[in-house]
CSV table of C-alpha atoms in Angstrom, one decimal:
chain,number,residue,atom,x,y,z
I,1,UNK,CA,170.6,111.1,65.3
I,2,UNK,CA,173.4,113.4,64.8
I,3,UNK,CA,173.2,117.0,65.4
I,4,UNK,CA,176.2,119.4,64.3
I,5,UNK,CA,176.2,123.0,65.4
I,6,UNK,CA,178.0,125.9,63.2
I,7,UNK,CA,177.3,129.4,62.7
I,8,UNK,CA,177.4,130.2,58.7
I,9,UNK,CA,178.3,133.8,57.8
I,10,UNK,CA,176.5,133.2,54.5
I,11,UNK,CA,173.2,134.6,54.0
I,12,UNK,CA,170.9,131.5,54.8
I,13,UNK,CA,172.9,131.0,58.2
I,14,UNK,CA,169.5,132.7,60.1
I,15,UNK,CA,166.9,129.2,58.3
I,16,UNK,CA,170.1,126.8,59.7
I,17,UNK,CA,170.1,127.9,62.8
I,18,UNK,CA,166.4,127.9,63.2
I,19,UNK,CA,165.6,124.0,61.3
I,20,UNK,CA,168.8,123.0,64.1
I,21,UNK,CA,166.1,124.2,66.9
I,22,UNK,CA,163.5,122.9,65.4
I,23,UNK,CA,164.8,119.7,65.5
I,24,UNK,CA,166.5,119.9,69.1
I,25,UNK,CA,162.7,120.5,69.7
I,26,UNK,CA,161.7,117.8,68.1
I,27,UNK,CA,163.9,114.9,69.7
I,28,UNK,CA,162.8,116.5,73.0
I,29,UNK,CA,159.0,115.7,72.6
I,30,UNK,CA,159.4,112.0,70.9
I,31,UNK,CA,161.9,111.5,74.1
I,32,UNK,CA,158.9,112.6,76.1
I,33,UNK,CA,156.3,110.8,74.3
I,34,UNK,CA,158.2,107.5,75.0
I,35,UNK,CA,159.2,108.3,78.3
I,36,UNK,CA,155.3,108.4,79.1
I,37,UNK,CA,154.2,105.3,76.8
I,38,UNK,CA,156.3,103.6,78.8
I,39,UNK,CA,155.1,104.6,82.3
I,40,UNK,CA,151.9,103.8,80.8
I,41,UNK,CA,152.5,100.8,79.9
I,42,UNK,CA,154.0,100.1,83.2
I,43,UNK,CA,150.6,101.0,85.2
I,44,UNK,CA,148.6,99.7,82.2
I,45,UNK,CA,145.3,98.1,83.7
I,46,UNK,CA,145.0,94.7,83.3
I,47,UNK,CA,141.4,92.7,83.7
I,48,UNK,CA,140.7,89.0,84.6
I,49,UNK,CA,137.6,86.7,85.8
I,50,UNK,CA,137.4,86.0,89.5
I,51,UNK,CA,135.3,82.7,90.1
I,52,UNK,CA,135.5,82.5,93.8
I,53,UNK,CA,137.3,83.7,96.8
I,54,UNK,CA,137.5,81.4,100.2
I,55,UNK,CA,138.9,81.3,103.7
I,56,UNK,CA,139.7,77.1,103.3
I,57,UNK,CA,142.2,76.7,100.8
I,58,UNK,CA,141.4,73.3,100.1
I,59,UNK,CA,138.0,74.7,98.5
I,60,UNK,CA,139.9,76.6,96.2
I,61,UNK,CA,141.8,74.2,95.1
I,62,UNK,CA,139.2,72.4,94.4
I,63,UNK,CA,137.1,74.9,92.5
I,64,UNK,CA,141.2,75.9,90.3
I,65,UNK,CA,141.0,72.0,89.2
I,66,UNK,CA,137.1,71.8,88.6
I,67,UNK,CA,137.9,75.2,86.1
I,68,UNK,CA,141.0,73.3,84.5
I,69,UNK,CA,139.3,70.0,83.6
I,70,UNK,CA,137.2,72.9,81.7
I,71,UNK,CA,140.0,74.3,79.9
I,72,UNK,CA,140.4,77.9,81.7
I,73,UNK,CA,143.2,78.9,82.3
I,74,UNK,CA,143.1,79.9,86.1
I,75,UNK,CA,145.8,80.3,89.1
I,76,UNK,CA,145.2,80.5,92.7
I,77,UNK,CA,146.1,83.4,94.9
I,78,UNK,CA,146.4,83.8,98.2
I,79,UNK,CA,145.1,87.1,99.4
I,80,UNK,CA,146.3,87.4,103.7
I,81,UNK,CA,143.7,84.8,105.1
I,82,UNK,CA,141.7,84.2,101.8
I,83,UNK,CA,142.3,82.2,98.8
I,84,UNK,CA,140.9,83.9,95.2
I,85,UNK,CA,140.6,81.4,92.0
I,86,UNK,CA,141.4,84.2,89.2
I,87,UNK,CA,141.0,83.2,85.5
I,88,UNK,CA,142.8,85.4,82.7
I,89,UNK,CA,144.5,88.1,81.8
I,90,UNK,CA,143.6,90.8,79.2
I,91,UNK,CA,144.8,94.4,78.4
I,92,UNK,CA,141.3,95.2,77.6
I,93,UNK,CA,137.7,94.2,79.2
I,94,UNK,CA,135.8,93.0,76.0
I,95,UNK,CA,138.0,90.0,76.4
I,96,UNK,CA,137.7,89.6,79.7
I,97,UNK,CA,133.8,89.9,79.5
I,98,UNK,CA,134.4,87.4,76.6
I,99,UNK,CA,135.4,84.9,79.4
I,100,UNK,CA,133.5,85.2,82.0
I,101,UNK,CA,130.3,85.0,79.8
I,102,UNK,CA,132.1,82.0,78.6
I,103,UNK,CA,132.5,80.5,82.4
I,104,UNK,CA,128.7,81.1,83.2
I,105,UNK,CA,127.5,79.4,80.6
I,106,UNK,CA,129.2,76.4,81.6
I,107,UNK,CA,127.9,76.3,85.2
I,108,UNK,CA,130.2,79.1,87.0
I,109,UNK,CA,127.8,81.7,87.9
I,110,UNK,CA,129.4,83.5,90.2
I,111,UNK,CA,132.1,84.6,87.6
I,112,UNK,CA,132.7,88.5,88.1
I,113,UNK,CA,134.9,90.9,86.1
I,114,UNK,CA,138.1,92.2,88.0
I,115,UNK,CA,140.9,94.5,87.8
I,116,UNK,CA,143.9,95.5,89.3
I,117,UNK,CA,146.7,98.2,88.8
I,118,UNK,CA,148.9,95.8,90.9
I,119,UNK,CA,148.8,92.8,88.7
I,120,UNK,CA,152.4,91.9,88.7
I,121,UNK,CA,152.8,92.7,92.2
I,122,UNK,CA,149.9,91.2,94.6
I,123,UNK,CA,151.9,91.9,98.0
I,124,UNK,CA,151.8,95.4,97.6
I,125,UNK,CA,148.0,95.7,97.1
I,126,UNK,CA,147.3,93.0,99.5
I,127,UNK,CA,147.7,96.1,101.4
I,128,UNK,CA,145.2,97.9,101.1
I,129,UNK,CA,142.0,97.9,101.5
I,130,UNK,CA,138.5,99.8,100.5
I,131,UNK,CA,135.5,100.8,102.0
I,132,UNK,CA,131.9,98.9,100.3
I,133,UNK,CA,128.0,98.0,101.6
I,134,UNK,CA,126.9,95.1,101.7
I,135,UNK,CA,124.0,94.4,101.0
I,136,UNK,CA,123.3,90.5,101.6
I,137,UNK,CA,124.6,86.5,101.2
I,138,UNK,CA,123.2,83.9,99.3
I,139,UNK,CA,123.3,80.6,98.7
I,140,UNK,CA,121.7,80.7,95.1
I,141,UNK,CA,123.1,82.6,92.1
I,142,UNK,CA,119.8,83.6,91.1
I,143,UNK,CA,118.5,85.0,94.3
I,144,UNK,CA,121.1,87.4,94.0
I,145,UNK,CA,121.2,88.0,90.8
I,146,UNK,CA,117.4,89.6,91.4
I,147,UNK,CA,118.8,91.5,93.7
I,148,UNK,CA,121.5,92.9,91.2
I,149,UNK,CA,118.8,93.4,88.7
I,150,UNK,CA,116.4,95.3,91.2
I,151,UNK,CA,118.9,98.0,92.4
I,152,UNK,CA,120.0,98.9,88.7
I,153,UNK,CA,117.0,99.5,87.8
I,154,UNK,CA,117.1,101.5,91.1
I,155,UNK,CA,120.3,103.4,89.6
I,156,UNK,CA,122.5,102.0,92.5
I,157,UNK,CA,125.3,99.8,90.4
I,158,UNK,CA,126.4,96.7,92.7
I,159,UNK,CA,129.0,94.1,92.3
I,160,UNK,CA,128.5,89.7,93.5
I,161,UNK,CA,131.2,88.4,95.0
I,162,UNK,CA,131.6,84.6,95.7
I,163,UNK,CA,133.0,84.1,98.9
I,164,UNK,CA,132.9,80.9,101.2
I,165,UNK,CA,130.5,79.3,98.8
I,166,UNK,CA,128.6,82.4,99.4
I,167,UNK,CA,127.1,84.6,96.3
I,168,UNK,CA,127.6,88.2,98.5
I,169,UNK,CA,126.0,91.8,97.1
I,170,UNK,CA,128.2,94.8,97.5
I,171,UNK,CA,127.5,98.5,96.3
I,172,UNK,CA,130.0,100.5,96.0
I,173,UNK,CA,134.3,101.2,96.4
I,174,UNK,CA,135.0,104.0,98.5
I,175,UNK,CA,138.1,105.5,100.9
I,176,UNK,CA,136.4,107.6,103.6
I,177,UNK,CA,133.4,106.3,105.2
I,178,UNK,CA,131.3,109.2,104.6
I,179,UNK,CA,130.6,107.9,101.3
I,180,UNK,CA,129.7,104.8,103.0
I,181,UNK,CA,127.2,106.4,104.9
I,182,UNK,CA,125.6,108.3,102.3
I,183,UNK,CA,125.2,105.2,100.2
I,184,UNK,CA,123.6,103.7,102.9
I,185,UNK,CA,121.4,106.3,103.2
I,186,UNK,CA,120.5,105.8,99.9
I,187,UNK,CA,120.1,101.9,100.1
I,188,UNK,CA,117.6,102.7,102.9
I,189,UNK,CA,115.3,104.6,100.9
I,190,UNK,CA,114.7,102.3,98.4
I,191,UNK,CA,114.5,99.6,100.3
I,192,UNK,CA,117.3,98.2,101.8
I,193,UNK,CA,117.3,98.5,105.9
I,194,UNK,CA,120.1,95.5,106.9
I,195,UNK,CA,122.7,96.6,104.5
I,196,UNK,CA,125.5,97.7,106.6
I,197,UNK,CA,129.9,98.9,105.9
I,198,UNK,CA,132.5,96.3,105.3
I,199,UNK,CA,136.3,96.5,104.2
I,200,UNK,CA,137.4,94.6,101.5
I,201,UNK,CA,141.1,94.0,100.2
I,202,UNK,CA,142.1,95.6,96.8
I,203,UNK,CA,143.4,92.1,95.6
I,204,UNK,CA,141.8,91.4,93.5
I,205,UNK,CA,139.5,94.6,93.7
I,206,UNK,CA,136.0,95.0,92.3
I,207,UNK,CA,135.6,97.8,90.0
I,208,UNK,CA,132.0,99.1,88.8
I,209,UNK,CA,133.3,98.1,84.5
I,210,UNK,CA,130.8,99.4,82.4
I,211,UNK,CA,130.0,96.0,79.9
I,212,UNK,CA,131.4,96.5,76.7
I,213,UNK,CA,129.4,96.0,73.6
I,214,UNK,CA,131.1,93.0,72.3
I,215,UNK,CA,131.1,94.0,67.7
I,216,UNK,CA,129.3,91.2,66.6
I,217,UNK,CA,130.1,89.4,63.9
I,218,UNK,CA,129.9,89.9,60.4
I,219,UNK,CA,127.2,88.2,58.0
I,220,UNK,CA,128.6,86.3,55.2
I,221,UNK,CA,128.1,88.5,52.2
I,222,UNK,CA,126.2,86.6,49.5
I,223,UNK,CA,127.9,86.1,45.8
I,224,UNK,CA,126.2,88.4,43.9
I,225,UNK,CA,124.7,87.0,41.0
I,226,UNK,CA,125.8,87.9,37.8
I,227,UNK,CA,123.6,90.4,36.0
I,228,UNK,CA,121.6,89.5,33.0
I,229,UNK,CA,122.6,90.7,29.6
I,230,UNK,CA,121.4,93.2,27.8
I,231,UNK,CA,120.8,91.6,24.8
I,232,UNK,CA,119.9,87.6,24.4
I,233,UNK,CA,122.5,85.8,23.0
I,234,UNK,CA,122.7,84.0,19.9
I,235,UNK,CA,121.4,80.8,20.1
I,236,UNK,CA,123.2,78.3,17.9
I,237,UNK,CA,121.0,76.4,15.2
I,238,UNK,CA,121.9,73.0,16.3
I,239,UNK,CA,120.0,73.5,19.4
I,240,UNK,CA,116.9,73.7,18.0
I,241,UNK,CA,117.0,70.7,16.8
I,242,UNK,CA,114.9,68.2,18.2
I,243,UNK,CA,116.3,65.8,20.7
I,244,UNK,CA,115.4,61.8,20.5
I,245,UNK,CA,113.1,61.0,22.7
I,246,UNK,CA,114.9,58.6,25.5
I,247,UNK,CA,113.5,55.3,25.7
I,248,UNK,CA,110.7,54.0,28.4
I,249,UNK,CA,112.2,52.6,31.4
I,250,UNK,CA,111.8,48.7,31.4
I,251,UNK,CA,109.5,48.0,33.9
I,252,UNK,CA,110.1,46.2,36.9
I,253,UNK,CA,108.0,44.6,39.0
I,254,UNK,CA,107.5,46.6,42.0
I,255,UNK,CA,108.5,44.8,45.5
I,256,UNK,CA,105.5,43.6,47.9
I,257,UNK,CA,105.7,45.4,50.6
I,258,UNK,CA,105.8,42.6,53.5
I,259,UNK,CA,105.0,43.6,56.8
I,260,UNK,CA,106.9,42.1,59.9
I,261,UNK,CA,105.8,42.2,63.1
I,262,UNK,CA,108.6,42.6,65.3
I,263,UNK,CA,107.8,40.3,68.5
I,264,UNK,CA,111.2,41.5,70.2
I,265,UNK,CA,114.2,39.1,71.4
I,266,UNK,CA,114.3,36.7,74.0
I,267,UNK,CA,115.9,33.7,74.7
I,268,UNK,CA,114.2,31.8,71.9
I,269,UNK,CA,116.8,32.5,69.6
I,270,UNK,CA,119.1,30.1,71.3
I,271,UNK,CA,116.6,27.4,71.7
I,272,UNK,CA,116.1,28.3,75.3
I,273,UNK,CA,112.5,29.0,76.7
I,274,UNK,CA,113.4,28.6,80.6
I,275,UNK,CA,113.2,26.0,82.2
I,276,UNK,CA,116.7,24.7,82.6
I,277,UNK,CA,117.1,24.2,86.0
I,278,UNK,CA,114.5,22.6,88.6
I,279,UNK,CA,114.9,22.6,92.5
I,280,UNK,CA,113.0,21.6,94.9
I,281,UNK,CA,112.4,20.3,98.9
I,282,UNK,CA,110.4,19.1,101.5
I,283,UNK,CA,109.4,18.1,104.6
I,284,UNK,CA,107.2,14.8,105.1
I,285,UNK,CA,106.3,13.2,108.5
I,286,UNK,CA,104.2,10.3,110.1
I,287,UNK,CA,103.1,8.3,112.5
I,288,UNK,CA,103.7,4.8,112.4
I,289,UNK,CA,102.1,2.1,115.4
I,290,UNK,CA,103.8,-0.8,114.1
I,291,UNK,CA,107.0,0.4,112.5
I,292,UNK,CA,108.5,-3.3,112.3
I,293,UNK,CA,105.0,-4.5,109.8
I,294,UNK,CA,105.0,-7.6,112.1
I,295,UNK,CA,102.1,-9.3,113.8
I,296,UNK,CA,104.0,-9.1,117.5
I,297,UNK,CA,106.6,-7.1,118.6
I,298,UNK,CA,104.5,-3.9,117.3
I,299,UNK,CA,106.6,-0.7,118.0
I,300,UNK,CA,105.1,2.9,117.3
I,301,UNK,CA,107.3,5.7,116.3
I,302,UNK,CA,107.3,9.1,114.6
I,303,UNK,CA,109.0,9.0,111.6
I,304,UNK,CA,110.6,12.4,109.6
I,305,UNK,CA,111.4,12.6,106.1
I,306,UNK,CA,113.6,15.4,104.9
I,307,UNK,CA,113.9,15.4,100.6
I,308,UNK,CA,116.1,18.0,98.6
I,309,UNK,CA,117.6,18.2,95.0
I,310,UNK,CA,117.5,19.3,91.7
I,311,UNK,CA,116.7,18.6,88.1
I,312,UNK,CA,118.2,20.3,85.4
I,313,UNK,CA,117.1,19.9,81.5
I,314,UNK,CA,118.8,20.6,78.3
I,315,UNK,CA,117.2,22.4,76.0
I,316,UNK,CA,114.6,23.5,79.1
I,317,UNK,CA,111.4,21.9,79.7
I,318,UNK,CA,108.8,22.1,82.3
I,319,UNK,CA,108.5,18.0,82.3
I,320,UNK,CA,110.4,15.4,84.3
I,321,UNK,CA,112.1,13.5,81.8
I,322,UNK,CA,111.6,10.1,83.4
I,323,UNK,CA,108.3,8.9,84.7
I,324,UNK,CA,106.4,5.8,85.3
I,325,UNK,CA,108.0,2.9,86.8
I,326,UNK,CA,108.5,-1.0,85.4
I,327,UNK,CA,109.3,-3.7,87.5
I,328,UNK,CA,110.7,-5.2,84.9
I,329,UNK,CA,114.0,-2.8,84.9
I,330,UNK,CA,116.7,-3.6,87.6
I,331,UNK,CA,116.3,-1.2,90.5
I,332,UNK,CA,113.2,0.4,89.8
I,333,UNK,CA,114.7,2.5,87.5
I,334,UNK,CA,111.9,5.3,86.2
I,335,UNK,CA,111.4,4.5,82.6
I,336,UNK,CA,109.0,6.6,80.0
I,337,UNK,CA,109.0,7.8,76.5
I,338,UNK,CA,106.6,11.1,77.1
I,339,UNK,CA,104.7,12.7,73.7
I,340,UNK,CA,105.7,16.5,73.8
I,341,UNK,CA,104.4,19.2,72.1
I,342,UNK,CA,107.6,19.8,70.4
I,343,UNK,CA,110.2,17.5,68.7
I,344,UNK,CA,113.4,18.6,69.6
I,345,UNK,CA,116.5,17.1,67.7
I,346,UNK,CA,118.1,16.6,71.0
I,347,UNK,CA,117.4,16.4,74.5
I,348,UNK,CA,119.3,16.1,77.8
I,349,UNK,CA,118.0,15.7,81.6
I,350,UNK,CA,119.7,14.9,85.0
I,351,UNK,CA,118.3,14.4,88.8
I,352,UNK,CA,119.7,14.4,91.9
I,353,UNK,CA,117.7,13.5,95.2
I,354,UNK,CA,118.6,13.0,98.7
I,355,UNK,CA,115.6,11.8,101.3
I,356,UNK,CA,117.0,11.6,104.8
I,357,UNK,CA,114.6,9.7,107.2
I,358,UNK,CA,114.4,10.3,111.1
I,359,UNK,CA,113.2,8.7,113.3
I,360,UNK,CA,112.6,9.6,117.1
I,361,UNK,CA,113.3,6.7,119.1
I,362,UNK,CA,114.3,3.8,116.5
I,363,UNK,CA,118.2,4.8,115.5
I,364,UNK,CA,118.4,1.9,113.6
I,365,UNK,CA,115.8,2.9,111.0
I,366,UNK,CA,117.5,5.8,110.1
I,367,UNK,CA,119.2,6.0,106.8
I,368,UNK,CA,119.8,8.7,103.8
I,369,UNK,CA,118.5,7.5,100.3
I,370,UNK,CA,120.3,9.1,97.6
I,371,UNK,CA,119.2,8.5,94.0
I,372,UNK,CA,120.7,10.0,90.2
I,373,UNK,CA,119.7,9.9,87.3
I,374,UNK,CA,120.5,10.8,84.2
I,375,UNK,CA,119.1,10.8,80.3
I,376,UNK,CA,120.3,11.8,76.6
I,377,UNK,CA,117.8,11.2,73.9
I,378,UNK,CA,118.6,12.0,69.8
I,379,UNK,CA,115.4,12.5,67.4
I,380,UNK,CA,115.8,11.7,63.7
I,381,UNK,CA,113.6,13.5,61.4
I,382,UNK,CA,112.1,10.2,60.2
I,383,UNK,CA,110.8,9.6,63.7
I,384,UNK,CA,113.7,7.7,65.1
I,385,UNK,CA,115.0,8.3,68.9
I,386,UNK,CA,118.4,7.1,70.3
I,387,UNK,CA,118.0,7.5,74.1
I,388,UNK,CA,120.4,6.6,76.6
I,389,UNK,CA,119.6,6.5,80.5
I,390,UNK,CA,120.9,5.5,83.4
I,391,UNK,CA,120.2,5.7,87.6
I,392,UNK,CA,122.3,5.5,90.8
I,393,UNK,CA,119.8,4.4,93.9
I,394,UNK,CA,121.1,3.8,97.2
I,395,UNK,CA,118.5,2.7,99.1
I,396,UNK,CA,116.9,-0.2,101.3
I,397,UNK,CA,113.9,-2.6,101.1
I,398,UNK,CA,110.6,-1.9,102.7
I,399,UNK,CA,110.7,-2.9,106.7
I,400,UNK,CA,108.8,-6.5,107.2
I,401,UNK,CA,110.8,-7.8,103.7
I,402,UNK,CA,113.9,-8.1,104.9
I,403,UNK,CA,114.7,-11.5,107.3
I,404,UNK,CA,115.8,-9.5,110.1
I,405,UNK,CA,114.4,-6.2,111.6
I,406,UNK,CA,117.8,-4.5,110.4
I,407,UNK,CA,117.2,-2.6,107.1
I,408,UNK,CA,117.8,-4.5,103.7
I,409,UNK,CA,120.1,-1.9,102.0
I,410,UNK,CA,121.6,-2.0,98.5
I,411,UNK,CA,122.8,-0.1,96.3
């Protein structure tokens, strides 16, 4: 702005000397006005969410990453011994209140308002400290949350703080500890006997914020409906003529309702009831007093039989595939064409069994049989069967057949 200064010797010189004053006077007070916005500005309180304050840092840090999996945005401070998770920062406490309400209902309810004239500058109100009573420490939100509730109602306003894990009470933020005492006092009367002072660092310091009444939001306004007319309007004459009646549905013949009866899933549905695989073992012994089956030389002996193996079937069955014997096959291959329940179109079958025999004082007599055998059958739907079979025996003869006393093995 430029200001020029003159004195007029014309008549209206007086009104230009008085509008230059008026505006010296008024550059002076926007000059001021700024000067004080800004100071403002500069000590302008800020608010934030503390969730927690600890002495292990490592719990903090825990608790800042827990918060940013959530999406709040949160910074760890350090505060001398202490580490403070704070989330935020608003010009104005509706938003603030905004969050923490937001952060309680997610789990965090030990999420308190705070605010701080220091904000940019922590070390300097690290400093200081103010005077509180405490009233207790506990472990549950909701125990002191009753607690919080009971001494409003009382008309004493108190603060949580969440400190070590710790949900801790305090009433009160005073300098001089004659306050202190005076609230204590106070506490006692209503109820309160083990409260006692504490000191508390202003970073980030407690203040008693009255909650703000957050505006709710608007309704939806509903369209307003047009108003009727006055007067009905003209109907046209071609709508009083009558329409064609539309022609009847052809009728169709309504479904039958079938009811299923849903018997659930199991292994039927891939032509498998069980059954696949078959093991088995045991343990056989006697007593023999003429081991040789010969009319001299008789020789007792204890005899042990140990058997183990395992049949497997294809689709499953709970039927050994082979049965009966037939001198008439090589071997003494097991030969038999069972009736079952079921004709399946295929069906596939293996064994394998091991008998070890031991006995106690005759070495010679010991041996381990080992036998397989194996079957694959077809089933036409005209009744036909194309079966294939086969068996591996490694055995001997019985003792007293052979034409020595050795064992008659074959294979």
């Amino acid at each position: 702005m430029l200001l020029t200064a003159g004195v007029w010797p014309e008549k209206g010189g007086a009104v230009i000397r008085r509008s230059f004053y008026i505006e010296v006077l008024a550059v002076l007070i926007i000059s001021a006005a700024l000067l004080c916005s800004n100071l403002w500005a500069d000590e302008a309180e800020r608010y934030a969410v503390q969730a927690g304050s600890f002495k292990d840092a490592n719990s903090g840090l825990n608790l800042l990453g827990d918060l940013r999996l959530e999406g709040f945005d949160c910074q760890s401070v350090k505060v001398g011994k202490s580490t403070s998770v704070v989330c935020g920062d608003f010009d104005n406490s509706i938003d603030a209140e905004r969050l923490k309400l937001s952060m309680r209902n997610v789990g965090y309810r030990g999420a308190s308002l705070v605010t701080s004239l220091d904000w940019e500058n922590p070390d300097k109100a690290m400093s200081k400290d103010y005077l509180t009573v405490q009233i207790g420490s506990y472990s549950e939100w909701e125990n002191a949350e009753k607690v919080l509730d009971d001494l409003e109602k009382k008309g004493i306003p108190c603060r949580s703080r969440m400190i070590d894990g710790l949900f801790k009470v305090y009433c009160g933020q005073f300098a001089n500890i004659k306050d202190v005492v005076k609230l204590k006092m106070k506490l006692r009367r209503s109820g309160y006997y083990d409260t006692f002072p504490a000191s508390l660092p202003m970073w980030p310091f407690f203040v008693d914020v009255p909650v703000p009444v957050i505006p709710a939001s608007p309704a939806p306004a509903e369209p307003a409906l047009p108003a009727p007319p006055s007067k009905p309007l003209p109907v046209p004459r071609e709508l009083y003529r009558k329409a064609p009646e539309p022609a009847p549905p052809a009728t169709e013949p309504s479904p039958v309702a079938v009811e299923r009866k849903d018997e659930g899933i199991d292994a039927s549905i891939f032509g498998k009831g069980g059954g696949h695989f078959h093991p088995f073992a045991s343990v056989t012994g006697y007593y023999s007093d003429n081991i040789y089956s010969s009319g001299q030389n008789k020789v007792a002996d204890l005899n042990t039989v140990l058997t183990g193996g395992m049949w497997v079937a294809a689709p499953g069955t709970k039927k050994a595939m082979l049965e009966g014997s037939s001198g008439a096959l090589p071997g003494g291959v097991q030969k038999s064409s069972l009736i079952r329940e079921r004709q399946r179109s295929y069906q596939a079958y293996m064994l394998y069994k091991v008998d070890a025999e031991r006995y106690s004082t005759y070495d010679p007599g010991n041996f381990v049989n080992h036998k397989g055998e194996g079957l694959f059958a077809l089933n036409g739907a005209a009744g036909h069967r194309l079966e294939v079979s086969g068996i591996y025996l490694r055995s001997h003869d019985a003792k007293g057949e052979a034409p020595s006393l050795e064992l008659g093995k074959f294979t």
